[in-house]
Amino acid sequence: MYQEISWQDPFLFFYAISHLPGVVFFDSAKEHEETGRYSFIAFDPFNTVIGKNNIFYYGKKKYNGNPFHLLENILATFSEEDDKNLPPFQGGLAGLFSYELNHYLEKLPRAAKDDLQFPDLALGLYDVVVAFDHLQKKAWIISSGYPEQDKKSREIRSAKRLHWVESLIQQSSLPSVLRVTCDIQQLQQHFTRENYETAVKKVREYILAGDIFQANISRRFHLVLPEKLSVIDLYRRVRDINPAFFGCYFHLAETTIASVSPERFISMRDHCIETRPIKGTRPRGKTAKEDAELAHTLENSAKDRAENMMIVDLMRNDLSRVAVNHSVKVKALCALESHPTVHHLVSTIQARLHDTLTSIDVLRATFPGGSITGAPKIRAMEIITEIEPVCRGPYCGSMGYLGFNGAMDSSILIRTFAIKNNIVTFQAGGAVVADSDPAAEYDETTAKASALVRALSSC
């Protein structure tokens, strides 16, 4: 059941209901007809899946084992026909897939330190979604009526939920913002310049020894947030600085994610799969001339194009495990994409999923994204664990949805604040290849972190 409503800025409604339990906002603040067409808001999930280290809770029920099996069972229980007249997310599982979910897919070493204990998985089951089409300037409330199972009960619940959400929309307004100053001098990181450059040299040694072709190594930053700082306002600030195709905000239990990611991980509808790996970065110039020169240099960089093409090959290989034979195609290779603080090279790969497989099979075949691990992927992940001093947690995992209708969409969690116990963390990384310059790699991570640092320093 659905109801069309008057168009409004999605952020206006999100801000008004951001205090509600389990709120998730898939935020296409940088609108684009293909990559930023839709925004979605969901809240008040009828159940949750959360846990780590082989112990998960589906509501109050304890589940020991592989969480992908649990997700398969949930989607089988709450299946729904896809309404092609509506945006793709029409209810389903949505939330956080942390980087450490890789341990349920491959036998990998554990990081030496897991200081913040972010969950491996934190998802809500959402029966009601507010969907926004930026291209058509249309909006809908969509309600499945789940978890009710019989037709009449679902219709009754769906009607009640539609009415409730409509009343919330009518009451929505944008409150004033209390500016709270963060002491950016208190920002700490696990890698100094010297240590990071040493890490880059270590990866180059592995490459020259024939272990890998490429690995992504990151720096982690953290800061204790002022007590009066609203994380919603922190997100509002960073999306103003750096609007993104795949922005998101999510709060469940003790975990909050505020992301302005430019990178799609996997999307799928009607068994058509797409991924958009990013590899190759330059900062924006201070003048129009300098900016154009930096973009031109990136487009013509043999090193950056080689990095990107390695990941394209990796993602083609991952998708081929679940795709119809000969359906994996590269739609765009090393295309320039410019954002407020950086230029990127972005490739687009598409494929068609086998009719007998599902979104969970796609997730198994591709997680985590190759652009933030390296090639070959398994050995690169082993080296990442060896070199990086702490668990990644949400960073380089994904935020996304697995629809009851079979659709999915997800981001790579870069340009992302992860908050727990009043500590905000974020990371910035880069691909290391044989001819990487350690100093340049450090500078690239600084450019990637700049929007997040600015948001904290002016919050």
GROMACS .gro file of C-alpha atoms in nm:
model
  459
    1MET     CA    1   0.000   0.000   0.000
    2TYR     CA    2   0.130   0.348  -0.079
    3GLN     CA    3   0.024   0.709  -0.087
    4GLU     CA    4   0.171   0.992  -0.292
    5ILE     CA    5   0.246   1.304  -0.090
    6SER     CA    6   0.357   1.657  -0.168
    7TRP     CA    7   0.723   1.698  -0.257
    8GLN     CA    8   0.951   1.853   0.000
    9ASP     CA    9   1.322   1.858   0.074
   10PRO     CA   10   1.393   1.509   0.219
   11PHE     CA   11   1.634   1.655   0.471
   12LEU     CA   12   1.357   1.873   0.617
   13PHE     CA   13   1.147   1.569   0.704
   14PHE     CA   14   1.448   1.366   0.816
   15TYR     CA   15   1.560   1.641   1.055
   16ALA     CA   16   1.215   1.653   1.212
   17ILE     CA   17   1.195   1.278   1.281
   18SER     CA   18   1.564   1.203   1.340
   19HIS     CA   19   1.497   1.129   1.708
   20LEU     CA   20   1.275   0.829   1.625
   21PRO     CA   21   1.413   0.476   1.685
   22GLY     CA   22   1.622   0.313   1.415
   23VAL     CA   23   1.612   0.609   1.179
   24VAL     CA   24   1.792   0.560   0.847
   25PHE     CA   25   1.828   0.824   0.576
   26PHE     CA   26   1.967   0.731   0.233
   27ASP     CA   27   2.047   1.082   0.119
   28SER     CA   28   2.116   1.177  -0.242
   29ALA     CA   29   2.218   1.531  -0.155
   30LYS     CA   30   2.416   1.555  -0.479
   31GLU     CA   31   2.131   1.489  -0.718
   32HIS     CA   32   2.190   1.302  -1.044
   33GLU     CA   33   1.941   1.123  -1.268
   34GLU     CA   34   2.130   0.792  -1.247
   35THR     CA   35   2.337   0.790  -0.928
   36GLY     CA   36   2.147   1.039  -0.712
   37ARG     CA   37   1.787   1.016  -0.824
   38TYR     CA   38   1.627   0.879  -0.505
   39SER     CA   39   1.637   0.948  -0.134
   40PHE     CA   40   1.473   0.727   0.128
   41ILE     CA   41   1.382   0.769   0.494
   42ALA     CA   42   1.281   0.477   0.718
   43PHE     CA   43   1.234   0.454   1.094
   44ASP     CA   44   1.060   0.259   1.371
   45PRO     CA   45   1.167  -0.087   1.245
   46PHE     CA   46   0.943  -0.377   1.345
   47ASN     CA   47   1.252  -0.586   1.426
   48THR     CA   48   1.631  -0.563   1.424
   49VAL     CA   49   1.937  -0.777   1.350
   50ILE     CA   50   2.249  -0.681   1.540
   51GLY     CA   51   2.565  -0.855   1.661
   52LYS     CA   52   2.927  -0.952   1.608
   53ASN     CA   53   3.176  -1.237   1.656
   54ASN     CA   54   2.928  -1.509   1.547
   55ILE     CA   55   2.661  -1.396   1.796
   56PHE     CA   56   2.364  -1.211   1.651
   57TYR     CA   57   2.025  -1.114   1.784
   58TYR     CA   58   1.718  -1.116   1.566
   59GLY     CA   59   1.502  -0.916   1.801
   60LYS     CA   60   1.537  -1.105   2.128
   61LYS     CA   61   1.624  -1.435   1.961
   62LYS     CA   62   1.990  -1.532   1.975
   63TYR     CA   63   2.144  -1.664   1.656
   64ASN     CA   64   2.487  -1.830   1.648
   65GLY     CA   65   2.640  -1.868   1.308
   66ASN     CA   66   2.677  -1.710   0.968
   67PRO     CA   67   2.462  -1.395   0.947
   68PHE     CA   68   2.414  -1.431   0.570
   69HIS     CA   69   2.205  -1.741   0.635
   70LEU     CA   70   1.992  -1.544   0.880
   71LEU     CA   71   1.938  -1.265   0.628
   72GLU     CA   72   1.833  -1.518   0.362
   73ASN     CA   73   1.569  -1.660   0.597
   74ILE     CA   74   1.435  -1.313   0.683
   75LEU     CA   75   1.399  -1.210   0.319
   76ALA     CA   76   1.227  -1.539   0.239
   77THR     CA   77   0.977  -1.474   0.520
   78PHE     CA   78   0.897  -1.117   0.415
   79SER     CA   79   0.901  -1.131   0.036
   80GLU     CA   80   0.710  -0.868  -0.162
   81GLU     CA   81   0.630  -0.802  -0.528
   82ASP     CA   82   0.822  -0.510  -0.677
   83ASP     CA   83   0.598  -0.220  -0.779
   84LYS     CA   84   0.771  -0.076  -1.086
   85ASN     CA   85   0.578   0.252  -1.049
   86LEU     CA   86   0.758   0.331  -0.725
   87PRO     CA   87   1.121   0.396  -0.630
   88PRO     CA   88   1.316   0.074  -0.566
   89PHE     CA   89   1.328   0.068  -0.183
   90GLN     CA   90   0.976  -0.027  -0.079
   91GLY     CA   91   1.059  -0.176   0.262
   92GLY     CA   92   1.314  -0.430   0.378
   93LEU     CA   93   1.638  -0.470   0.570
   94ALA     CA   94   1.849  -0.157   0.593
   95GLY     CA   95   2.155  -0.044   0.787
   96LEU     CA   96   2.519  -0.120   0.849
   97PHE     CA   97   2.738  -0.396   0.707
   98SER     CA   98   3.075  -0.346   0.879
   99TYR     CA   99   3.404  -0.431   0.712
  100GLU     CA  100   3.457  -0.723   0.953
  101LEU     CA  101   3.172  -0.915   0.786
  102ASN     CA  102   3.456  -1.035   0.563
  103HIS     CA  103   3.532  -1.293   0.835
  104TYR     CA  104   3.204  -1.474   0.755
  105LEU     CA  105   3.308  -1.504   0.391
  106GLU     CA  106   3.679  -1.585   0.409
  107LYS     CA  107   3.922  -1.725   0.665
  108LEU     CA  108   4.113  -1.413   0.766
  109PRO     CA  109   4.326  -1.299   1.062
  110ARG     CA  110   4.170  -1.070   1.320
  111ALA     CA  111   4.300  -0.719   1.384
  112ALA     CA  112   4.515  -0.678   1.694
  113LYS     CA  113   4.279  -0.423   1.850
  114ASP     CA  114   3.903  -0.371   1.844
  115ASP     CA  115   3.875  -0.075   2.076
  116LEU     CA  116   3.527   0.057   1.993
  117GLN     CA  117   3.349  -0.275   1.937
  118PHE     CA  118   3.125  -0.164   1.652
  119PRO     CA  119   2.878  -0.437   1.548
  120ASP     CA  120   2.958  -0.649   1.244
  121LEU     CA  121   2.597  -0.608   1.139
  122ALA     CA  122   2.325  -0.365   1.251
  123LEU     CA  123   2.003  -0.369   1.050
  124GLY     CA  124   1.643  -0.269   1.094
  125LEU     CA  125   1.346  -0.440   0.931
  126TYR     CA  126   1.138  -0.155   0.792
  127ASP     CA  127   0.774  -0.189   0.690
  128VAL     CA  128   0.729   0.181   0.612
  129VAL     CA  129   0.949   0.401   0.390
  130VAL     CA  130   0.921   0.759   0.269
  131ALA     CA  131   1.062   0.769  -0.085
  132PHE     CA  132   1.167   1.078  -0.282
  133ASP     CA  133   1.228   1.101  -0.657
  134HIS     CA  134   1.450   1.405  -0.715
  135LEU     CA  135   1.412   1.386  -1.092
  136GLN     CA  136   1.031   1.396  -1.098
  137LYS     CA  137   1.000   1.593  -0.772
  138LYS     CA  138   0.758   1.333  -0.637
  139ALA     CA  139   0.733   1.160  -0.299
  140TRP     CA  140   0.546   0.863  -0.151
  141ILE     CA  141   0.482   0.687   0.178
  142ILE     CA  142   0.513   0.313   0.118
  143SER     CA  143   0.395   0.056   0.372
  144SER     CA  144   0.404  -0.322   0.340
  145GLY     CA  145   0.198  -0.403   0.650
  146TYR     CA  146   0.467  -0.638   0.779
  147PRO     CA  147   0.527  -0.815   1.015
  148GLU     CA  148   0.160  -0.915   0.982
  149GLN     CA  149   0.126  -1.212   0.749
  150ASP     CA  150  -0.240  -1.256   0.654
  151LYS     CA  151  -0.375  -1.016   0.391
  152LYS     CA  152  -0.640  -0.842   0.604
  153SER     CA  153  -0.408  -0.779   0.899
  154ARG     CA  154  -0.139  -0.641   0.668
  155GLU     CA  155  -0.390  -0.403   0.508
  156ILE     CA  156  -0.502  -0.274   0.848
  157ARG     CA  157  -0.146  -0.219   0.971
  158SER     CA  158  -0.042  -0.061   0.643
  159ALA     CA  159  -0.329   0.191   0.656
  160LYS     CA  160  -0.247   0.285   1.016
  161ARG     CA  161   0.122   0.330   0.939
  162LEU     CA  162   0.048   0.547   0.634
  163HIS     CA  163  -0.176   0.771   0.840
  164TRP     CA  164   0.082   0.798   1.119
  165VAL     CA  165   0.367   0.893   0.888
  166GLU     CA  166   0.149   1.145   0.703
  167SER     CA  167   0.077   1.319   1.033
  168LEU     CA  168   0.451   1.332   1.110
  169ILE     CA  169   0.521   1.492   0.772
  170GLN     CA  170   0.259   1.761   0.831
  171GLN     CA  171   0.427   1.851   1.160
  172SER     CA  172   0.783   1.860   1.025
  173SER     CA  173   0.991   2.178   1.051
  174LEU     CA  174   1.360   2.261   1.052
  175PRO     CA  175   1.475   2.373   1.399
  176SER     CA  176   1.748   2.623   1.466
  177VAL     CA  177   2.101   2.489   1.502
  178LEU     CA  178   2.308   2.526   1.817
  179ARG     CA  179   2.668   2.574   1.708
  180VAL     CA  180   2.912   2.387   1.931
  181THR     CA  181   3.284   2.423   1.881
  182CYS     CA  182   3.503   2.113   1.849
  183ASP     CA  183   3.864   2.150   1.955
  184ILE     CA  184   4.026   2.017   1.640
  185GLN     CA  185   4.362   2.019   1.818
  186GLN     CA  186   4.234   1.719   2.015
  187LEU     CA  187   4.193   1.515   1.696
  188GLN     CA  188   4.411   1.207   1.726
  189GLN     CA  189   4.524   0.950   1.471
  190HIS     CA  190   4.684   0.607   1.472
  191PHE     CA  191   4.938   0.687   1.200
  192THR     CA  192   5.182   0.974   1.200
  193ARG     CA  193   5.315   1.081   0.861
  194GLU     CA  194   5.632   0.880   0.925
  195ASN     CA  195   5.441   0.567   1.026
  196TYR     CA  196   5.203   0.590   0.732
  197GLU     CA  197   5.486   0.632   0.485
  198THR     CA  198   5.658   0.329   0.641
  199ALA     CA  199   5.333   0.133   0.593
  200VAL     CA  200   5.325   0.231   0.226
  201LYS     CA  201   5.683   0.111   0.185
  202LYS     CA  202   5.588  -0.221   0.351
  203VAL     CA  203   5.304  -0.272   0.103
  204ARG     CA  204   5.540  -0.196  -0.185
  205GLU     CA  205   5.771  -0.469  -0.056
  206TYR     CA  206   5.481  -0.717  -0.070
  207ILE     CA  207   5.405  -0.604  -0.425
  208LEU     CA  208   5.766  -0.644  -0.539
  209ALA     CA  209   5.772  -0.988  -0.376
  210GLY     CA  210   5.474  -1.090  -0.590
  211ASP     CA  211   5.217  -1.120  -0.308
  212ILE     CA  212   4.974  -0.858  -0.441
  213PHE     CA  213   4.930  -0.589  -0.706
  214GLN     CA  214   4.759  -0.333  -0.483
  215ALA     CA  215   4.638  -0.279  -0.125
  216ASN     CA  216   4.440   0.002   0.034
  217ILE     CA  217   4.591   0.132   0.360
  218SER     CA  218   4.407   0.384   0.576
  219ARG     CA  219   4.464   0.628   0.859
  220ARG     CA  220   4.212   0.647   1.146
  221PHE     CA  221   4.125   0.969   1.329
  222HIS     CA  222   3.921   1.003   1.647
  223LEU     CA  223   3.788   1.275   1.872
  224VAL     CA  224   3.568   1.296   2.184
  225LEU     CA  225   3.260   1.496   2.089
  226PRO     CA  226   3.143   1.787   2.304
  227GLU     CA  227   2.842   1.686   2.512
  228LYS     CA  228   2.613   1.947   2.355
  229LEU     CA  229   2.702   1.865   1.997
  230SER     CA  230   2.415   1.705   1.807
  231VAL     CA  231   2.537   1.435   1.569
  232ILE     CA  232   2.249   1.535   1.341
  233ASP     CA  233   2.397   1.882   1.316
  234LEU     CA  234   2.740   1.734   1.251
  235TYR     CA  235   2.589   1.541   0.961
  236ARG     CA  236   2.407   1.851   0.841
  237ARG     CA  237   2.735   2.039   0.837
  238VAL     CA  238   2.933   1.776   0.647
  239ARG     CA  239   2.661   1.729   0.382
  240ASP     CA  240   2.662   2.109   0.329
  241ILE     CA  241   3.039   2.098   0.275
  242ASN     CA  242   3.041   1.779   0.068
  243PRO     CA  243   2.701   1.677  -0.076
  244ALA     CA  244   2.720   1.319  -0.199
  245PHE     CA  245   2.541   1.075  -0.426
  246PHE     CA  246   2.536   0.808  -0.154
  247GLY     CA  247   2.512   1.001   0.171
  248CYS     CA  248   2.344   0.840   0.468
  249TYR     CA  249   2.259   0.878   0.834
  250PHE     CA  250   2.179   0.580   1.055
  251HIS     CA  251   2.124   0.534   1.426
  252LEU     CA  252   2.057   0.197   1.589
  253ALA     CA  253   2.136   0.095   1.946
  254GLU     CA  254   2.474   0.253   2.036
  255THR     CA  255   2.595   0.305   1.678
  256THR     CA  256   2.554   0.614   1.461
  257ILE     CA  257   2.677   0.650   1.103
  258ALA     CA  258   2.697   0.986   0.923
  259SER     CA  259   2.839   0.944   0.574
  260VAL     CA  260   2.889   1.154   0.261
  261SER     CA  261   3.017   0.871   0.047
  262PRO     CA  262   3.065   0.934  -0.325
  263GLU     CA  263   3.095   0.563  -0.403
  264ARG     CA  264   2.827   0.310  -0.487
  265PHE     CA  265   2.906  -0.046  -0.384
  266ILE     CA  266   2.629  -0.259  -0.537
  267SER     CA  267   2.284  -0.172  -0.665
  268MET     CA  268   2.031  -0.411  -0.818
  269ARG     CA  269   1.678  -0.407  -0.950
  270ASP     CA  270   1.515  -0.657  -1.186
  271HIS     CA  271   1.834  -0.867  -1.156
  272CYS     CA  272   2.038  -0.583  -1.318
  273ILE     CA  273   2.351  -0.522  -1.108
  274GLU     CA  274   2.573  -0.215  -1.103
  275THR     CA  275   2.890  -0.124  -0.913
  276ARG     CA  276   3.093   0.201  -0.938
  277PRO     CA  277   3.445   0.159  -0.795
  278ILE     CA  278   3.656   0.469  -0.731
  279LYS     CA  279   4.032   0.465  -0.772
  280GLY     CA  280   4.242   0.773  -0.843
  281THR     CA  281   4.214   1.100  -0.649
  282ARG     CA  282   4.338   1.459  -0.668
  283PRO     CA  283   4.245   1.754  -0.446
  284ARG     CA  284   4.043   2.041  -0.595
  285GLY     CA  285   4.246   2.344  -0.700
  286LYS     CA  286   4.236   2.684  -0.535
  287THR     CA  287   4.176   2.854  -0.871
  288ALA     CA  288   3.987   2.746  -1.182
  289LYS     CA  289   4.313   2.704  -1.369
  290GLU     CA  290   4.476   2.496  -1.096
  291ASP     CA  291   4.159   2.287  -1.062
  292ALA     CA  292   4.152   2.210  -1.435
  293GLU     CA  293   4.521   2.119  -1.431
  294LEU     CA  294   4.471   1.878  -1.140
  295ALA     CA  295   4.174   1.714  -1.314
  296HIS     CA  296   4.373   1.683  -1.638
  297THR     CA  297   4.668   1.532  -1.451
  298LEU     CA  298   4.442   1.273  -1.288
  299GLU     CA  299   4.270   1.178  -1.614
  300ASN     CA  300   4.608   1.124  -1.779
  301SER     CA  301   4.787   0.954  -1.489
  302ALA     CA  302   4.906   0.608  -1.595
  303LYS     CA  303   4.945   0.509  -1.229
  304ASP     CA  304   4.590   0.610  -1.127
  305ARG     CA  305   4.433   0.453  -1.435
  306ALA     CA  306   4.623   0.131  -1.365
  307GLU     CA  307   4.493   0.130  -1.004
  308ASN     CA  308   4.138   0.175  -1.129
  309MET     CA  309   4.165  -0.093  -1.395
  310MET     CA  310   4.298  -0.345  -1.142
  311ILE     CA  311   3.984  -0.295  -0.932
  312VAL     CA  312   3.761  -0.311  -1.240
  313ASP     CA  313   3.909  -0.652  -1.319
  314LEU     CA  314   3.860  -0.762  -0.958
  315MET     CA  315   3.494  -0.651  -0.950
  316ARG     CA  316   3.427  -0.812  -1.290
  317ASN     CA  317   3.564  -1.136  -1.148
  318ASP     CA  318   3.351  -1.107  -0.831
  319LEU     CA  319   3.035  -1.037  -1.029
  320SER     CA  320   3.103  -1.323  -1.270
  321ARG     CA  321   3.045  -1.564  -0.979
  322VAL     CA  322   2.674  -1.472  -0.974
  323ALA     CA  323   2.611  -1.320  -1.317
  324VAL     CA  324   2.467  -1.467  -1.635
  325ASN     CA  325   2.750  -1.573  -1.867
  326HIS     CA  326   2.888  -1.288  -2.081
  327SER     CA  327   2.663  -1.030  -1.910
  328VAL     CA  328   2.940  -0.849  -1.716
  329LYS     CA  329   3.013  -0.525  -1.902
  330VAL     CA  330   3.221  -0.215  -1.829
  331LYS     CA  331   2.989   0.077  -1.903
  332ALA     CA  332   3.243   0.350  -1.816
  333LEU     CA  333   3.616   0.321  -1.753
  334CYS     CA  334   3.817   0.576  -1.549
  335ALA     CA  335   3.562   0.856  -1.595
  336LEU     CA  336   3.642   1.185  -1.420
  337GLU     CA  337   3.401   1.273  -1.139
  338SER     CA  338   3.445   1.598  -0.946
  339HIS     CA  339   3.332   1.656  -0.587
  340PRO     CA  340   3.362   1.965  -0.364
  341THR     CA  341   3.699   1.864  -0.217
  342VAL     CA  342   3.845   1.609  -0.463
  343HIS     CA  343   3.845   1.476  -0.819
  344HIS     CA  344   3.804   1.098  -0.867
  345LEU     CA  345   3.835   0.842  -1.143
  346VAL     CA  346   3.521   0.627  -1.140
  347SER     CA  347   3.435   0.317  -1.343
  348THR     CA  348   3.091   0.162  -1.388
  349ILE     CA  349   3.041  -0.215  -1.424
  350GLN     CA  350   2.708  -0.379  -1.494
  351ALA     CA  351   2.590  -0.740  -1.502
  352ARG     CA  352   2.275  -0.952  -1.493
  353LEU     CA  353   2.214  -1.180  -1.194
  354HIS     CA  354   2.119  -1.543  -1.251
  355ASP     CA  355   1.742  -1.580  -1.214
  356THR     CA  356   1.782  -1.836  -0.934
  357LEU     CA  357   2.001  -1.610  -0.715
  358THR     CA  358   1.922  -1.322  -0.478
  359SER     CA  359   2.067  -1.003  -0.334
  360ILE     CA  360   2.231  -1.208  -0.056
  361ASP     CA  361   2.422  -1.407  -0.318
  362VAL     CA  362   2.544  -1.081  -0.473
  363LEU     CA  363   2.654  -0.953  -0.131
  364ARG     CA  364   2.842  -1.277  -0.059
  365ALA     CA  365   3.020  -1.265  -0.394
  366THR     CA  366   3.137  -0.905  -0.372
  367PHE     CA  367   3.174  -0.796  -0.007
  368PRO     CA  368   3.378  -0.601   0.087
  369GLY     CA  369   3.433  -0.383  -0.218
  370GLY     CA  370   3.753  -0.431  -0.412
  371SER     CA  371   3.827  -0.059  -0.430
  372ILE     CA  372   3.893  -0.045  -0.056
  373THR     CA  373   4.076  -0.377  -0.018
  374GLY     CA  374   4.307  -0.444  -0.314
  375ALA     CA  375   4.403  -0.717  -0.555
  376PRO     CA  376   4.408  -1.008  -0.511
  377LYS     CA  377   4.141  -0.933  -0.253
  378ILE     CA  378   4.203  -1.202   0.010
  379ARG     CA  379   4.578  -1.147   0.033
  380ALA     CA  380   4.524  -0.770   0.035
  381MET     CA  381   4.285  -0.804   0.330
  382GLU     CA  382   4.543  -1.012   0.517
  383ILE     CA  383   4.803  -0.739   0.464
  384ILE     CA  384   4.558  -0.466   0.571
  385THR     CA  385   4.500  -0.652   0.900
  386GLU     CA  386   4.873  -0.687   0.953
  387ILE     CA  387   4.953  -0.321   0.891
  388GLU     CA  388   4.653  -0.125   1.022
  389PRO     CA  389   4.661  -0.111   1.405
  390VAL     CA  390   4.283  -0.136   1.474
  391CYS     CA  391   3.965  -0.290   1.333
  392ARG     CA  392   3.806  -0.089   1.056
  393GLY     CA  393   3.451  -0.140   1.186
  394PRO     CA  394   3.208   0.057   0.966
  395TYR     CA  395   3.486   0.211   0.754
  396CYS     CA  396   3.505   0.042   0.412
  397GLY     CA  397   3.202  -0.166   0.499
  398SER     CA  398   2.870  -0.059   0.355
  399MET     CA  399   2.542   0.116   0.428
  400GLY     CA  400   2.251  -0.006   0.225
  401TYR     CA  401   1.920  -0.182   0.194
  402LEU     CA  402   1.807  -0.531   0.095
  403GLY     CA  403   1.449  -0.485  -0.020
  404PHE     CA  404   1.166  -0.728   0.045
  405ASN     CA  405   1.107  -0.686  -0.332
  406GLY     CA  406   1.455  -0.816  -0.423
  407ALA     CA  407   1.607  -0.474  -0.496
  408MET     CA  408   1.922  -0.351  -0.323
  409ASP     CA  409   2.149  -0.050  -0.315
  410SER     CA  410   2.456   0.024  -0.105
  411SER     CA  411   2.747   0.258  -0.059
  412ILE     CA  412   3.110   0.207   0.029
  413LEU     CA  413   3.157   0.371   0.369
  414ILE     CA  414   3.425   0.626   0.295
  415ARG     CA  415   3.401   0.997   0.397
  416THR     CA  416   3.218   0.862   0.699
  417PHE     CA  417   3.182   0.949   1.067
  418ALA     CA  418   3.122   0.645   1.289
  419ILE     CA  419   3.012   0.741   1.641
  420LYS     CA  420   2.990   0.529   1.953
  421ASN     CA  421   3.015   0.617   2.322
  422ASN     CA  422   3.050   0.984   2.227
  423ILE     CA  423   3.368   0.913   2.030
  424VAL     CA  424   3.367   1.002   1.662
  425THR     CA  425   3.604   0.816   1.431
  426PHE     CA  426   3.673   0.846   1.061
  427GLN     CA  427   3.933   0.707   0.824
  428ALA     CA  428   4.095   0.796   0.495
  429GLY     CA  429   4.290   0.555   0.279
  430GLY     CA  430   4.455   0.514  -0.054
  431ALA     CA  431   4.558   0.241  -0.294
  432VAL     CA  432   4.926   0.150  -0.278
  433VAL     CA  433   5.085   0.011  -0.595
  434ALA     CA  434   5.443  -0.062  -0.699
  435ASP     CA  435   5.526   0.294  -0.798
  436SER     CA  436   5.343   0.468  -0.512
  437ASP     CA  437   5.527   0.759  -0.355
  438PRO     CA  438   5.483   0.736   0.026
  439ALA     CA  439   5.465   1.114   0.077
  440ALA     CA  440   5.211   1.156  -0.204
  441GLU     CA  441   4.997   0.874  -0.064
  442TYR     CA  442   4.991   1.046   0.276
  443ASP     CA  443   4.889   1.375   0.113
  444GLU     CA  444   4.610   1.198  -0.077
  445THR     CA  445   4.459   1.064   0.245
  446THR     CA  446   4.476   1.414   0.391
  447ALA     CA  447   4.279   1.550   0.093
  448LYS     CA  448   4.019   1.277   0.132
  449ALA     CA  449   3.975   1.355   0.503
  450SER     CA  450   3.951   1.731   0.450
  451ALA     CA  451   3.571   1.759   0.431
  452LEU     CA  452   3.530   1.567   0.758
  453VAL     CA  453   3.797   1.772   0.934
  454ARG     CA  454   3.629   2.093   0.814
  455ALA     CA  455   3.293   1.975   0.944
  456LEU     CA  456   3.439   1.910   1.289
  457SER     CA  457   3.638   2.230   1.301
  458SER     CA  458   3.333   2.444   1.220
  459CYS     CA  459   3.060   2.250   1.400
   0.00000   0.00000   0.00000
